Short mmCIF file of C-alpha atoms in Angstrom, two decimals:
data_model
loop_
_atom_site.label_atom_id
_atom_site.label_comp_id
_atom_site.label_asym_id
_atom_site.label_seq_id
_atom_site.Cartn_x
_atom_site.Cartn_y
_atom_site.Cartn_z
CA MET A 27 -16.32 -19.13 -20.59
CA LEU A 28 -17.49 -18.12 -17.12
CA ASN A 29 -20.54 -15.85 -17.32
CA LEU A 30 -22.15 -13.59 -14.73
CA ALA A 31 -25.51 -14.91 -13.55
CA ALA A 32 -27.30 -13.88 -10.31
CA SER A 33 -27.59 -10.20 -9.48
CA VAL A 34 -25.56 -8.66 -6.69
CA SER A 35 -28.61 -7.54 -4.72
CA SER A 36 -30.24 -10.97 -4.69
CA ILE A 37 -27.08 -12.60 -3.38
CA LEU A 38 -26.62 -10.07 -0.61
CA ARG A 39 -30.31 -10.18 0.41
CA SER A 40 -30.36 -13.97 0.54
CA PHE A 41 -26.95 -14.32 2.14
CA ASN A 42 -26.90 -11.94 5.10
CA VAL A 43 -24.47 -13.37 7.62
CA SER A 44 -24.34 -10.48 10.08
CA ALA A 45 -23.03 -8.21 7.30
CA PRO A 46 -19.66 -9.91 6.65
CA SER A 47 -17.08 -7.28 7.43
CA GLU A 48 -14.64 -7.53 4.57
CA SER A 49 -14.41 -7.93 0.79
CA TRP A 50 -16.07 -10.04 -1.89
CA SER A 51 -15.17 -11.18 -5.39
CA ARG A 52 -17.50 -13.22 -7.55
CA ASN A 53 -17.35 -15.14 -10.80
CA VAL A 54 -19.94 -17.54 -12.20
CA ASN A 55 -19.69 -20.44 -14.64
CA THR A 56 -22.44 -22.43 -16.32
CA THR A 57 -21.11 -25.49 -14.46
CA GLU A 58 -19.49 -23.79 -11.49
CA ASN A 59 -21.02 -20.87 -9.61
CA LEU A 60 -18.61 -19.28 -7.18
CA LEU A 61 -18.47 -16.43 -4.73
CA LEU A 62 -14.90 -15.79 -3.54
CA CYS A 63 -14.44 -13.90 -0.29
CA VAL A 64 -11.24 -12.24 0.95
CA GLY A 65 -10.49 -10.45 4.20
CA ASP A 66 -12.64 -11.06 7.31
CA PHE A 67 -15.63 -13.17 6.28
CA PHE A 68 -17.40 -13.17 9.64
CA GLY A 69 -18.94 -10.30 11.56
CA THR A 70 -19.77 -10.18 15.26
CA ASN A 71 -23.22 -11.78 15.33
CA PHE A 72 -22.61 -15.48 16.02
CA MET A 73 -26.32 -16.23 16.37
CA ALA A 74 -26.98 -15.10 12.79
CA TRP A 75 -24.34 -17.57 11.60
CA GLU A 76 -25.86 -20.41 13.66
CA SER A 77 -29.05 -20.27 11.59
CA TYR A 78 -26.99 -21.21 8.50
CA VAL A 79 -25.10 -23.96 10.32
CA LYS A 80 -28.41 -25.50 11.48
CA GLY A 81 -29.87 -25.29 7.98
CA GLU A 82 -32.56 -22.79 8.92
CA LYS A 83 -31.21 -20.48 6.23
CA LYS A 84 -29.46 -21.42 3.02
CA VAL A 85 -26.61 -19.72 1.18
CA PRO A 86 -27.74 -19.42 -2.48
CA ILE A 87 -24.37 -19.78 -4.18
CA ALA A 88 -21.23 -21.89 -3.67
CA THR A 89 -18.94 -19.72 -1.57
CA LEU A 90 -15.23 -20.14 -0.89
CA ILE A 91 -13.75 -18.32 2.08
CA LEU A 92 -10.33 -17.83 3.63
CA GLY A 93 -9.30 -18.56 7.20
CA PRO A 94 -9.42 -16.10 10.12
CA ASN A 95 -7.32 -12.96 10.46
CA LYS A 96 -8.50 -12.23 14.01
CA PHE A 97 -8.46 -14.45 17.12
CA GLU A 98 -12.11 -13.61 17.86
CA HIS A 99 -13.11 -15.29 14.59
CA THR A 100 -11.31 -18.61 15.20
CA ASP A 101 -14.38 -20.13 16.90
CA TYR A 102 -16.22 -20.12 13.59
CA TYR A 103 -13.60 -22.54 12.22
CA LYS A 104 -13.06 -24.74 15.32
CA ASP A 105 -14.79 -27.80 13.84
CA ASN A 106 -13.04 -27.49 10.46
CA LYS A 107 -9.53 -26.26 11.23
CA ASP A 108 -8.10 -28.12 8.24
CA GLY A 109 -10.68 -26.89 5.76
CA GLY A 110 -14.09 -28.11 4.72
CA ASP A 111 -17.74 -27.11 4.63
CA LEU A 112 -18.72 -24.75 7.45
CA CYS A 113 -22.33 -25.00 6.31
CA ASP A 114 -24.14 -25.86 3.09
CA ASN A 115 -22.49 -23.88 0.23
CA VAL A 116 -19.82 -22.22 2.42
CA THR A 117 -16.41 -23.86 2.16
CA TYR A 118 -13.32 -22.92 4.12
CA LEU A 119 -10.33 -23.38 1.83
CA GLY A 120 -7.87 -25.36 3.91
CA ILE A 121 -5.23 -28.03 4.03
CA TYR A 122 -7.15 -30.70 2.16
CA ASN A 123 -6.72 -28.79 -1.10
CA VAL A 124 -2.92 -28.40 -0.95
CA ILE A 125 -1.12 -29.57 -4.12
CA GLY A 126 1.39 -32.33 -3.64
CA ARG A 127 1.41 -32.97 0.09
CA ASN A 128 -0.29 -32.09 3.35
CA THR A 129 1.26 -29.93 6.02
CA ASP A 130 0.41 -29.17 9.61
CA THR A 131 -1.52 -25.95 9.00
CA GLY A 132 -4.75 -25.44 7.07
CA LYS A 133 -4.26 -22.01 5.58
CA LYS A 134 -2.96 -22.42 2.04
CA GLY A 135 -3.42 -24.54 -1.05
CA THR A 136 -5.15 -24.69 -4.41
CA TYR A 137 -8.75 -25.28 -5.40
CA ASN A 138 -9.35 -26.96 -8.76
CA GLY A 139 -12.82 -26.45 -10.20
CA SER A 140 -14.62 -28.86 -12.49
CA SER A 141 -14.25 -26.36 -15.36
CA GLY A 142 -10.45 -26.38 -15.02
CA LEU A 143 -10.34 -23.12 -13.07
CA THR A 144 -7.41 -23.06 -10.61
CA ILE A 145 -7.56 -20.91 -7.47
CA ALA A 146 -4.58 -20.56 -5.11
CA TYR A 147 -5.15 -19.17 -1.63
CA LEU A 148 -3.33 -18.10 1.52
CA SER A 149 -5.18 -17.23 4.73
CA GLY A 150 -4.22 -14.93 7.58
CA THR A 151 -1.52 -12.29 7.88
CA GLU A 152 2.27 -12.57 7.84
CA SER A 153 3.72 -13.46 11.22
CA SER A 154 5.97 -10.81 12.74
CA GLU A 155 7.85 -13.58 14.56
CA GLY A 156 8.32 -15.81 11.53
CA LYS A 157 6.11 -18.54 13.02
CA SER A 158 2.88 -19.98 11.68
CA GLY A 159 -0.21 -19.76 13.89
CA GLU A 160 -4.00 -19.78 13.85
CA ILE A 161 -4.21 -16.37 12.18
CA ASN A 162 -0.66 -16.02 10.83
CA PHE A 163 1.37 -17.53 8.02
CA SER A 164 5.13 -17.84 7.74
CA GLN A 165 7.85 -18.42 5.15
CA GLN A 166 7.36 -22.15 5.67
CA ASP A 167 3.72 -21.91 4.58
CA VAL A 168 4.63 -20.02 1.41
CA THR A 169 7.51 -22.37 0.61
CA SER A 170 5.34 -25.48 0.97
CA LEU A 171 2.71 -23.94 -1.31
CA LEU A 172 5.31 -23.14 -3.97
CA LEU A 173 7.28 -26.38 -3.65
CA PRO A 174 5.16 -28.42 -6.10
CA VAL A 175 5.49 -25.82 -8.88
CA ALA A 176 9.13 -24.88 -8.29
CA THR A 177 10.40 -27.75 -10.45
CA ASP A 178 7.43 -28.02 -12.81
CA THR A 179 8.72 -26.79 -16.18
CA LYS A 180 5.19 -26.90 -17.63
CA PHE A 181 3.68 -24.68 -14.93
CA GLN A 182 2.25 -21.50 -16.45
CA GLY A 183 0.46 -20.02 -13.49
CA VAL A 184 -2.92 -20.05 -11.75
CA ASP A 185 -6.16 -18.38 -12.76
CA ILE A 186 -6.86 -16.69 -9.45
CA LEU A 187 -4.93 -15.98 -6.26
CA ILE A 188 -6.87 -14.86 -3.18
CA THR A 189 -5.18 -13.58 -0.04
CA SER A 190 -6.47 -11.43 2.78
CA GLN A 191 -3.25 -9.45 3.08
CA TRP A 192 -1.95 -7.26 0.26
CA PRO A 193 1.45 -7.82 -1.35
CA LYS A 194 3.94 -5.14 -0.33
CA GLY A 195 4.51 -2.31 -2.82
CA VAL A 196 2.00 -3.52 -5.41
CA ASP A 197 1.50 -0.03 -6.86
CA ARG A 198 5.14 0.34 -7.93
CA TYR A 199 5.21 1.32 -11.64
CA GLY A 200 1.43 1.68 -11.49
CA ILE A 201 -1.11 4.29 -10.52
CA PRO A 202 -0.56 5.09 -6.80
CA VAL A 203 -3.21 3.87 -4.42
CA GLY A 204 -3.36 7.42 -3.10
CA GLU A 205 -5.06 6.97 0.24
CA LEU A 206 -2.84 4.04 1.19
CA ALA A 207 0.95 4.04 1.61
CA THR A 208 1.70 0.58 0.20
CA THR A 209 5.30 0.66 1.43
CA ASN A 210 3.93 0.50 4.99
CA VAL A 211 1.32 -2.22 4.51
CA GLY A 212 1.21 -5.65 3.00
CA SER A 213 3.41 -8.71 3.06
CA SER A 214 6.62 -9.46 1.20
CA LEU A 215 5.69 -13.15 1.42
CA VAL A 216 2.47 -12.46 -0.50
CA SER A 217 4.58 -10.62 -3.08
CA GLN A 218 6.74 -13.73 -3.40
CA LEU A 219 3.67 -15.87 -3.82
CA ALA A 220 2.33 -13.62 -6.59
CA ILE A 221 5.65 -13.66 -8.48
CA ASN A 222 5.99 -17.43 -8.47
CA LEU A 223 2.33 -18.44 -8.94
CA ARG A 224 1.75 -15.85 -11.70
CA PRO A 225 -2.03 -15.47 -11.14
CA ARG A 226 -4.14 -13.92 -13.87
CA TYR A 227 -6.19 -12.25 -11.13
CA HIS A 228 -5.10 -11.50 -7.56
CA PHE A 229 -7.75 -10.39 -5.05
CA CYS A 230 -7.11 -9.00 -1.55
CA GLY A 231 -9.07 -7.34 1.25
CA MET A 232 -8.28 -5.88 4.69
CA GLU A 233 -7.14 -2.36 3.74
CA ASN A 234 -10.67 -1.02 3.12
CA VAL A 235 -9.83 0.59 -0.20
CA PHE A 236 -10.77 -0.33 -3.75
CA TYR A 237 -7.75 -0.43 -6.03
CA GLU A 238 -7.65 -1.94 -9.51
CA ARG A 239 -4.07 -1.84 -10.69
CA GLN A 240 -2.97 -1.76 -14.32
CA PRO A 241 -1.99 -5.28 -15.46
CA TYR A 242 1.65 -6.16 -14.88
CA ARG A 243 3.79 -8.59 -16.87
CA ASN A 244 5.27 -11.83 -15.54
CA HIS A 245 8.33 -11.96 -17.78
CA LYS A 246 11.41 -9.91 -18.53
CA VAL A 247 11.06 -8.01 -21.79
CA LEU A 248 13.51 -9.20 -24.47
CA ALA A 249 15.00 -11.72 -22.03
CA GLU A 250 12.17 -14.23 -21.61
CA LYS A 251 9.26 -15.46 -23.69
CA GLU A 252 5.99 -13.61 -23.17
CA ARG A 253 3.69 -14.76 -20.40
CA HIS A 254 0.19 -13.71 -19.42
CA VAL A 255 -0.33 -10.58 -17.31
CA THR A 256 -1.58 -10.31 -13.73
CA ARG A 257 -4.48 -8.07 -12.70
CA PHE A 258 -4.47 -7.04 -9.05
CA ILE A 259 -7.69 -5.92 -7.35
CA GLY A 260 -7.92 -4.73 -3.75
CA LEU A 261 -11.47 -4.62 -2.37
CA ALA A 262 -12.99 -2.49 0.38
CA LYS A 263 -15.09 -3.80 3.28
CA LEU A 264 -18.68 -4.78 2.59
CA SER A 265 -21.23 -2.03 3.36
CA ASN A 266 -18.53 0.54 4.14
CA THR A 267 -19.91 4.02 4.80
CA GLN A 268 -17.74 5.62 2.09
CA LYS A 269 -19.42 3.40 -0.52
CA LYS A 270 -16.11 2.09 -1.79
CA LYS A 271 -16.34 -0.89 -4.12
CA TYR A 272 -16.37 -4.20 -2.26
CA LEU A 273 -17.56 -6.55 -5.01
CA TYR A 274 -15.90 -7.30 -8.35
CA ALA A 275 -17.83 -9.29 -10.96
CA PHE A 276 -15.95 -10.72 -13.91
CA SER A 277 -15.88 -13.45 -16.56
CA ILE A 278 -12.91 -15.73 -17.06
CA THR A 279 -11.94 -18.68 -19.23
CA PRO A 280 -9.64 -21.13 -17.41
CA LEU A 281 -6.00 -20.77 -18.33
CA SER A 282 -5.83 -24.40 -19.46
CA SER A 283 -8.50 -23.74 -22.12
CA ILE A 284 -6.99 -20.64 -23.76
CA ASP A 285 -4.82 -20.56 -26.85
CA GLN A 286 -1.27 -19.53 -25.94
CA SER A 287 -1.18 -16.55 -28.29
CA GLU A 288 -4.44 -15.26 -26.84
CA LEU A 289 -3.31 -15.91 -23.27
CA THR A 290 -0.06 -13.94 -23.59
CA LYS A 291 -1.48 -10.85 -25.32
CA GLN A 292 -0.10 -7.72 -23.65
CA THR A 293 -2.51 -4.88 -22.97
CA PRO A 294 -1.53 -1.29 -23.94
CA ASP A 295 -1.38 -0.23 -20.27
CA VAL A 296 0.70 -3.18 -19.05
CA THR A 297 3.52 -2.28 -16.66
CA GLU A 298 6.63 -3.97 -15.33
CA CYS A 299 6.20 -6.40 -12.42
CA PRO A 300 6.09 -4.32 -9.20
CA PHE A 301 8.00 -6.96 -7.26
CA ASN A 302 11.67 -7.93 -7.54
CA MET A 303 11.57 -11.05 -9.71
CA GLU A 304 15.25 -11.91 -9.16
CA GLU A 305 15.10 -11.89 -5.36
CA SER A 306 12.16 -14.28 -5.28
CA LYS A 307 13.53 -16.98 -7.56
CA PRO A 308 13.74 -20.39 -5.86
CA ARG A 309 17.21 -21.74 -5.23
CA GLN A 310 18.11 -25.32 -4.41
CA GLU A 311 20.03 -25.75 -1.15
CA LYS A 312 21.78 -28.99 -2.15
CA GLU A 313 21.79 -31.07 -5.30
CA SER A 314 20.72 -34.09 -3.29
CA ASP A 315 17.89 -32.17 -1.60
CA ALA A 316 14.43 -31.96 -3.12
CA GLN A 317 13.73 -28.81 -1.16
CA PHE A 318 13.71 -25.23 -2.38
CA PHE A 319 14.22 -22.12 -0.32
CA TYR A 320 13.17 -18.56 -1.03
CA ASP A 321 15.15 -15.57 0.15
CA MET A 322 12.55 -13.10 1.38
CA THR A 323 14.88 -10.89 3.41
CA PRO A 324 13.77 -7.36 2.53
CA ARG A 325 16.31 -5.24 0.70
CA GLU A 326 18.06 -3.00 3.21
CA GLU A 327 17.74 0.69 2.71
CA LYS A 328 21.13 2.03 1.80
CA GLY A 329 20.07 5.64 2.32
CA LYS A 330 17.21 7.69 3.68
CA LYS A 331 14.72 9.27 1.36
CA ARG A 332 14.25 12.99 1.69
CA GLN A 333 11.22 13.80 3.82
CA ARG A 334 9.72 17.13 2.77
CA ASP A 335 8.22 17.97 6.12
CA LYS A 336 8.78 20.39 8.97
CA ASP A 337 12.08 18.94 10.07
CA GLY A 338 13.57 19.67 6.62
CA GLY A 339 14.54 16.07 5.85
CA PRO A 340 17.53 13.91 6.77
CA ASP A 341 20.97 15.31 7.32
CA ARG A 342 23.12 14.61 4.25
CA LYS A 343 26.14 14.13 6.49
CA GLN A 344 24.53 11.00 7.95
CA ILE A 345 24.35 9.21 4.59
CA LYS A 346 27.34 7.09 3.60
CA HIS A 347 27.77 6.89 -0.14
CA LYS A 348 29.56 4.12 -1.97
CA GLU A 349 33.19 4.98 -2.69
CA PRO A 350 35.07 4.27 -5.96
CA THR A 351 38.06 1.95 -6.02
CA GLY A 352 40.13 4.61 -7.78
CA PRO A 353 39.94 8.23 -9.01
CA CYS A 354 36.51 9.18 -10.38
CA TRP A 355 35.57 12.42 -12.14
CA PHE A 356 31.93 12.16 -11.09
CA CYS A 357 31.77 11.05 -7.42
CA LEU A 358 30.76 14.26 -5.68
CA GLY A 359 33.19 13.71 -2.81
CA SER A 360 36.10 13.09 -5.17
CA PRO A 361 38.83 15.76 -5.55
CA GLU A 362 38.64 15.22 -9.33
CA VAL A 363 35.06 16.56 -9.56
CA GLU A 364 34.70 20.04 -11.07
CA LYS A 365 32.46 21.62 -8.44
CA HIS A 366 31.78 24.77 -10.49
CA LEU A 367 29.62 22.66 -12.85
CA VAL A 368 27.28 21.46 -10.07
CA VAL A 369 23.82 23.09 -10.20
CA SER A 370 21.75 21.05 -7.70
CA VAL A 371 22.52 18.54 -4.96
CA GLY A 372 20.00 16.02 -3.63
CA ILE A 373 20.28 13.30 -1.02
CA HIS A 374 21.54 10.55 -3.36
CA THR A 375 22.08 12.33 -6.68
CA TYR A 376 23.05 15.69 -8.12
CA LEU A 377 22.83 17.74 -11.33
CA ALA A 378 25.83 19.16 -13.14
CA LEU A 379 26.36 21.07 -16.36
CA ALA A 380 27.77 18.74 -19.03
CA LYS A 381 31.37 19.54 -19.97
CA GLY A 382 31.43 20.21 -23.71
CA GLY A 383 27.65 20.07 -23.84
CA LEU A 384 25.68 19.88 -27.07
CA VAL A 385 23.78 23.01 -25.98
CA ASP A 386 24.24 25.50 -23.15
CA ASP A 387 21.68 23.76 -20.92
CA HIS A 388 22.89 20.19 -21.52
CA ILE A 389 22.74 18.67 -18.01
CA LEU A 390 23.88 15.44 -16.34
CA ILE A 391 22.06 13.53 -13.58
CA LEU A 392 24.65 11.68 -11.49
CA PRO A 393 24.67 9.66 -8.26
CA ILE A 394 26.64 11.22 -5.41
CA GLY A 395 28.13 7.83 -4.52
CA HIS A 396 29.85 5.50 -6.92
CA HIS A 397 27.39 3.47 -9.02
CA GLN A 398 28.21 2.37 -12.55
CA SER A 399 24.76 2.22 -14.12
CA THR A 400 21.02 2.42 -13.60
CA THR A 401 20.82 -1.37 -13.42
CA SER A 402 23.32 -1.54 -10.54
CA ALA A 403 22.14 1.51 -8.57
CA PRO A 404 19.98 0.97 -5.46
CA SER A 405 16.30 1.89 -5.41
CA GLU A 406 16.72 5.14 -3.47
CA VAL A 407 19.13 6.44 -6.14
CA ILE A 408 16.74 5.48 -8.95
CA ASP A 409 13.80 7.09 -7.15
CA GLU A 410 15.65 10.40 -6.88
CA ILE A 411 16.83 10.20 -10.51
CA ASN A 412 13.18 9.85 -11.54
CA ARG A 413 12.20 12.84 -9.42
CA TYR A 414 14.92 14.90 -11.09
CA LYS A 415 13.67 13.77 -14.51
CA THR A 416 10.15 14.93 -13.68
CA ALA A 417 11.42 18.29 -12.45
CA LEU A 418 13.59 18.79 -15.55
CA LYS A 419 10.70 17.98 -17.88
CA LYS A 420 8.58 20.64 -16.17
CA PHE A 421 11.42 23.17 -16.30
CA PHE A 422 12.15 22.71 -20.01
CA LYS A 423 8.45 22.65 -20.88
CA GLN A 424 8.08 26.09 -19.30
CA ILE A 425 10.74 27.50 -21.62
CA GLY A 426 9.27 25.83 -24.70
CA LYS A 427 11.55 22.80 -25.00
CA SER A 428 11.28 19.03 -24.78
CA VAL A 429 13.96 16.83 -23.30
CA VAL A 430 15.78 13.60 -24.21
CA PHE A 431 17.42 11.40 -21.57
CA PHE A 432 20.05 8.86 -22.52
CA GLU A 433 22.61 6.67 -20.77
CA ARG A 434 25.62 4.76 -22.12
CA ASN A 435 26.78 1.99 -19.81
CA TYR A 436 29.90 1.23 -21.83
CA LYS A 437 33.48 2.37 -21.24
CA THR A 438 32.44 4.52 -18.30
CA GLN A 439 32.75 3.80 -14.58
CA HIS A 440 30.12 6.19 -13.17
CA LEU A 441 26.41 6.42 -13.97
CA GLN A 442 25.63 9.45 -16.13
CA ILE A 443 22.14 10.32 -17.37
CA GLN A 444 22.55 12.80 -20.23
CA VAL A 445 19.77 15.42 -20.29
CA VAL A 446 19.55 17.26 -23.62
CA PRO A 447 16.78 19.80 -24.34
CA VAL A 448 15.51 19.88 -27.93
CA PRO A 449 13.04 22.12 -29.81
CA ILE A 450 9.43 20.99 -29.47
CA ASP A 451 8.93 21.07 -33.25
CA CYS A 452 11.45 18.27 -33.77
CA VAL A 453 9.90 15.82 -31.29
CA GLN A 454 8.11 13.87 -34.03
CA GLU A 455 11.44 13.34 -35.82
CA LEU A 456 13.34 11.96 -32.81
CA LYS A 457 12.46 8.28 -33.11
CA ASP A 458 13.19 8.32 -36.86
CA ALA A 459 16.52 10.01 -36.14
CA PHE A 460 17.48 7.32 -33.64
CA MET A 461 16.44 4.52 -35.98
CA GLN A 462 18.22 6.02 -38.97
CA CYS A 463 21.45 6.48 -37.02
CA SER A 464 21.20 2.94 -35.60
CA GLU A 465 20.88 1.54 -39.12
CA GLU A 466 23.86 3.54 -40.32
CA GLU A 467 25.97 2.43 -37.35
CA ASN A 468 24.70 -1.18 -37.45
CA VAL A 469 23.31 -0.83 -33.93
CA GLU A 470 20.23 -2.93 -33.12
CA LEU A 471 17.91 -0.52 -31.30
CA ASN A 472 14.79 -2.03 -29.74
CA GLU A 473 11.74 -0.23 -28.46
CA ILE A 474 10.77 -1.51 -25.02
CA PRO A 475 7.37 -1.02 -23.31
CA LYS A 476 6.73 2.44 -21.88
CA HIS A 477 6.02 1.09 -18.41
CA SER A 478 9.06 -1.19 -18.36
CA ASP A 479 11.82 -1.06 -15.78
CA LEU A 480 15.37 -1.27 -17.11
CA LYS A 481 16.47 -3.37 -14.12
CA GLN A 482 13.97 -6.06 -15.06
CA ILE A 483 15.19 -6.21 -18.66
CA VAL A 484 18.97 -5.82 -18.48
CA PRO A 485 21.01 -7.83 -15.93
CA SER A 486 23.37 -5.80 -13.76
CA GLY A 487 26.81 -5.58 -15.37
CA THR A 488 25.55 -5.84 -18.94
CA PRO A 489 26.70 -2.97 -21.23
CA TYR A 490 23.86 -1.06 -22.91
CA PHE A 491 22.67 2.19 -24.47
CA TYR A 492 19.29 3.46 -23.32
CA ALA A 493 17.23 6.51 -24.31
CA GLU A 494 13.90 8.05 -23.29
CA ILE A 495 12.34 10.43 -25.81
CA PRO A 496 9.54 13.00 -25.24
CA SER A 497 6.87 10.81 -26.86
CA GLY A 498 7.33 8.40 -23.95
CA GLU A 499 9.06 5.75 -26.06
CA LYS A 500 12.06 3.93 -24.61
CA LEU A 501 14.88 2.66 -26.82
CA LEU A 502 17.45 0.04 -25.81
CA HIS A 503 20.55 -1.50 -27.34
CA ARG A 504 22.43 -4.29 -25.59
CA ILE A 505 26.10 -3.78 -26.36
CA LYS A 506 27.83 -7.03 -27.28
CA LYS A 507 31.09 -5.99 -28.92
CA GLN A 508 31.86 -2.52 -30.24
CA PHE A 509 29.64 0.51 -29.86
CA PRO A 510 30.04 4.07 -31.22
CA ILE A 511 30.84 6.12 -28.11
CA GLN A 512 29.16 9.28 -29.41
CA PHE A 513 25.98 7.53 -30.59
CA GLY A 514 23.57 9.59 -28.45
CA ARG A 515 25.18 12.90 -29.40
CA ASP A 516 25.36 11.81 -33.04
CA VAL A 517 21.57 11.34 -33.14
CA LEU A 518 20.73 14.60 -31.39
CA SER A 519 23.16 16.71 -33.40
CA SER A 520 21.70 15.39 -36.67
CA VAL A 521 19.87 17.54 -39.22
CA GLN A 522 16.46 16.25 -38.07
CA VAL A 523 17.04 17.38 -34.46
CA LEU A 524 19.58 20.08 -33.47
CA ASN A 525 21.31 20.36 -36.85
CA MET A 526 24.78 20.84 -35.42
CA PRO A 527 26.89 17.90 -36.67
CA GLU A 528 30.09 19.73 -35.76
CA ARG A 529 29.26 19.22 -32.05
CA VAL A 530 29.13 15.41 -32.06
CA ASP A 531 32.42 15.12 -30.15
CA TRP A 532 32.35 16.86 -26.76
CA ARG A 533 36.03 17.75 -27.08
CA ASN A 534 35.15 20.10 -29.93
CA CYS A 535 32.71 21.94 -27.65
CA LYS A 536 35.02 22.88 -24.78
CA ILE A 537 34.70 26.38 -23.35
CA SER A 538 36.60 28.27 -20.65
CA LYS A 539 36.09 27.53 -16.98
CA ASP A 540 34.72 31.05 -16.44
CA LYS A 541 32.07 30.56 -19.11
CA GLU A 542 31.20 27.13 -17.67
CA ALA A 543 30.72 28.74 -14.25
CA ARG A 544 28.48 31.46 -15.71
CA LEU A 545 26.31 28.94 -17.59
CA ALA A 546 26.02 26.79 -14.44
CA ALA A 547 25.04 29.80 -12.33
CA LYS A 548 22.40 30.84 -14.87
CA PHE A 549 20.90 27.34 -15.03
CA LYS A 550 20.88 27.09 -11.24
CA GLU A 551 18.98 30.38 -10.95
CA ASP A 552 16.49 29.51 -13.73
CA PHE A 553 15.89 26.02 -12.33
CA LYS A 554 15.42 27.19 -8.74
CA GLN A 555 11.63 26.96 -8.62
CA PHE A 556 11.74 23.37 -9.95
CA ASP A 557 14.64 22.17 -7.79
CA LEU A 558 13.31 19.34 -5.65
CA ASN A 559 15.88 20.16 -2.95
CA LEU A 560 14.79 23.75 -2.37
CA ASP A 561 11.74 24.41 -0.18
#
């Protein structure tokens, strides 16, 4: 077990290298005392540093640092470009620590402590030109770091990953950073590194914010065996005027010394991996080649997100939606669509009154373009679906109802999210109703983690039934052979919920077109203040 020893104040008083300008992370072991530094280690006072190089001052604790992120700092490393001791107790993590083989740049590798602790590191920032340099890393650097573990079937992960640059989009599925738009900062190559190295802790600097993300899982729920979680911590600059946290003290037992069952325990707040695990899997170029390549081309935006600002957002006419191969009742541009049922139109999705609905305000969330399921829809469609879900929850809560969302990706060609309001007093019965009906129908219904992402659990093209209930629980059935088409309606029309078994089949609930139009108009008017497309 690694235990905290020296106090923060004594370290910072004794080790005052011109107030290092970035972020610090520290952990201490009875046999290995370490201070890990991310971001820009050096300040602007070179003379202060010289007193440590000459031995006039001594650093009190073994300190591992990353390489430079700025050209003006490269002089500090000029005598140790490939890694090594810059002075007593300050070590630049460089090329000499790389697993497997050396390369021509000293900015990445792994450090193996005497206690068994494994630290992976990557210095610098991602090159905009795709070339490695003194302060930049490239795809080649990341690939060479991952190469030794790509074919190692026994590789579980590393204890700690330190990078100066953040991974792109790390707050997806987690608590937003708030003051930082993570879609505009960070590196997709660092994201790739995090996915494949599976660190237990990942520390970053540079953005001058403190952000401790909820742990995220490194496996696909129900599809892969459980692995340990990753904890991401972004640290602010040292001595920042806003007094944001720049130091993180923690205890850790090396991964190699932990029992597997203890290692893979999932915390209650664990979320899905924020990065696309499929896109970052290594693929072998040729069977005869011992090289692996990683596709890090960012996913192209297939549509523009609505910008709620002064210009009123993008013009819907500019967005090209995917077209069906044949007639479709739900593509908004299709002549088959019954336009009188439409109650709200977004950029990528729309709301429509359900035909033959269980109740008068039974609604559908549908993509405007042709997408078969949630697992095959692009991210901008899913983002807008989630915004509609949030708005609908608020709307139904105001009128004293809860809401159930369910989707059946089976014998249907267009994604349909069924939105069924239910009385609040039956919420506690919902899960039991689903489980009872699944037992009666011989349907294996699994509860998946609340923070899970369906795309990470179910491969695109796989048939499934999926439901979200007001308690926050998510229920999933992977359809293998036959599946009762009306399963979702069967549950909700049961005695425990709506108590209207005669309305299980939508064909028994048909009403006239005039009445449909009136119900749609009423819902549209009632929903107006919650409609995310109306300013």
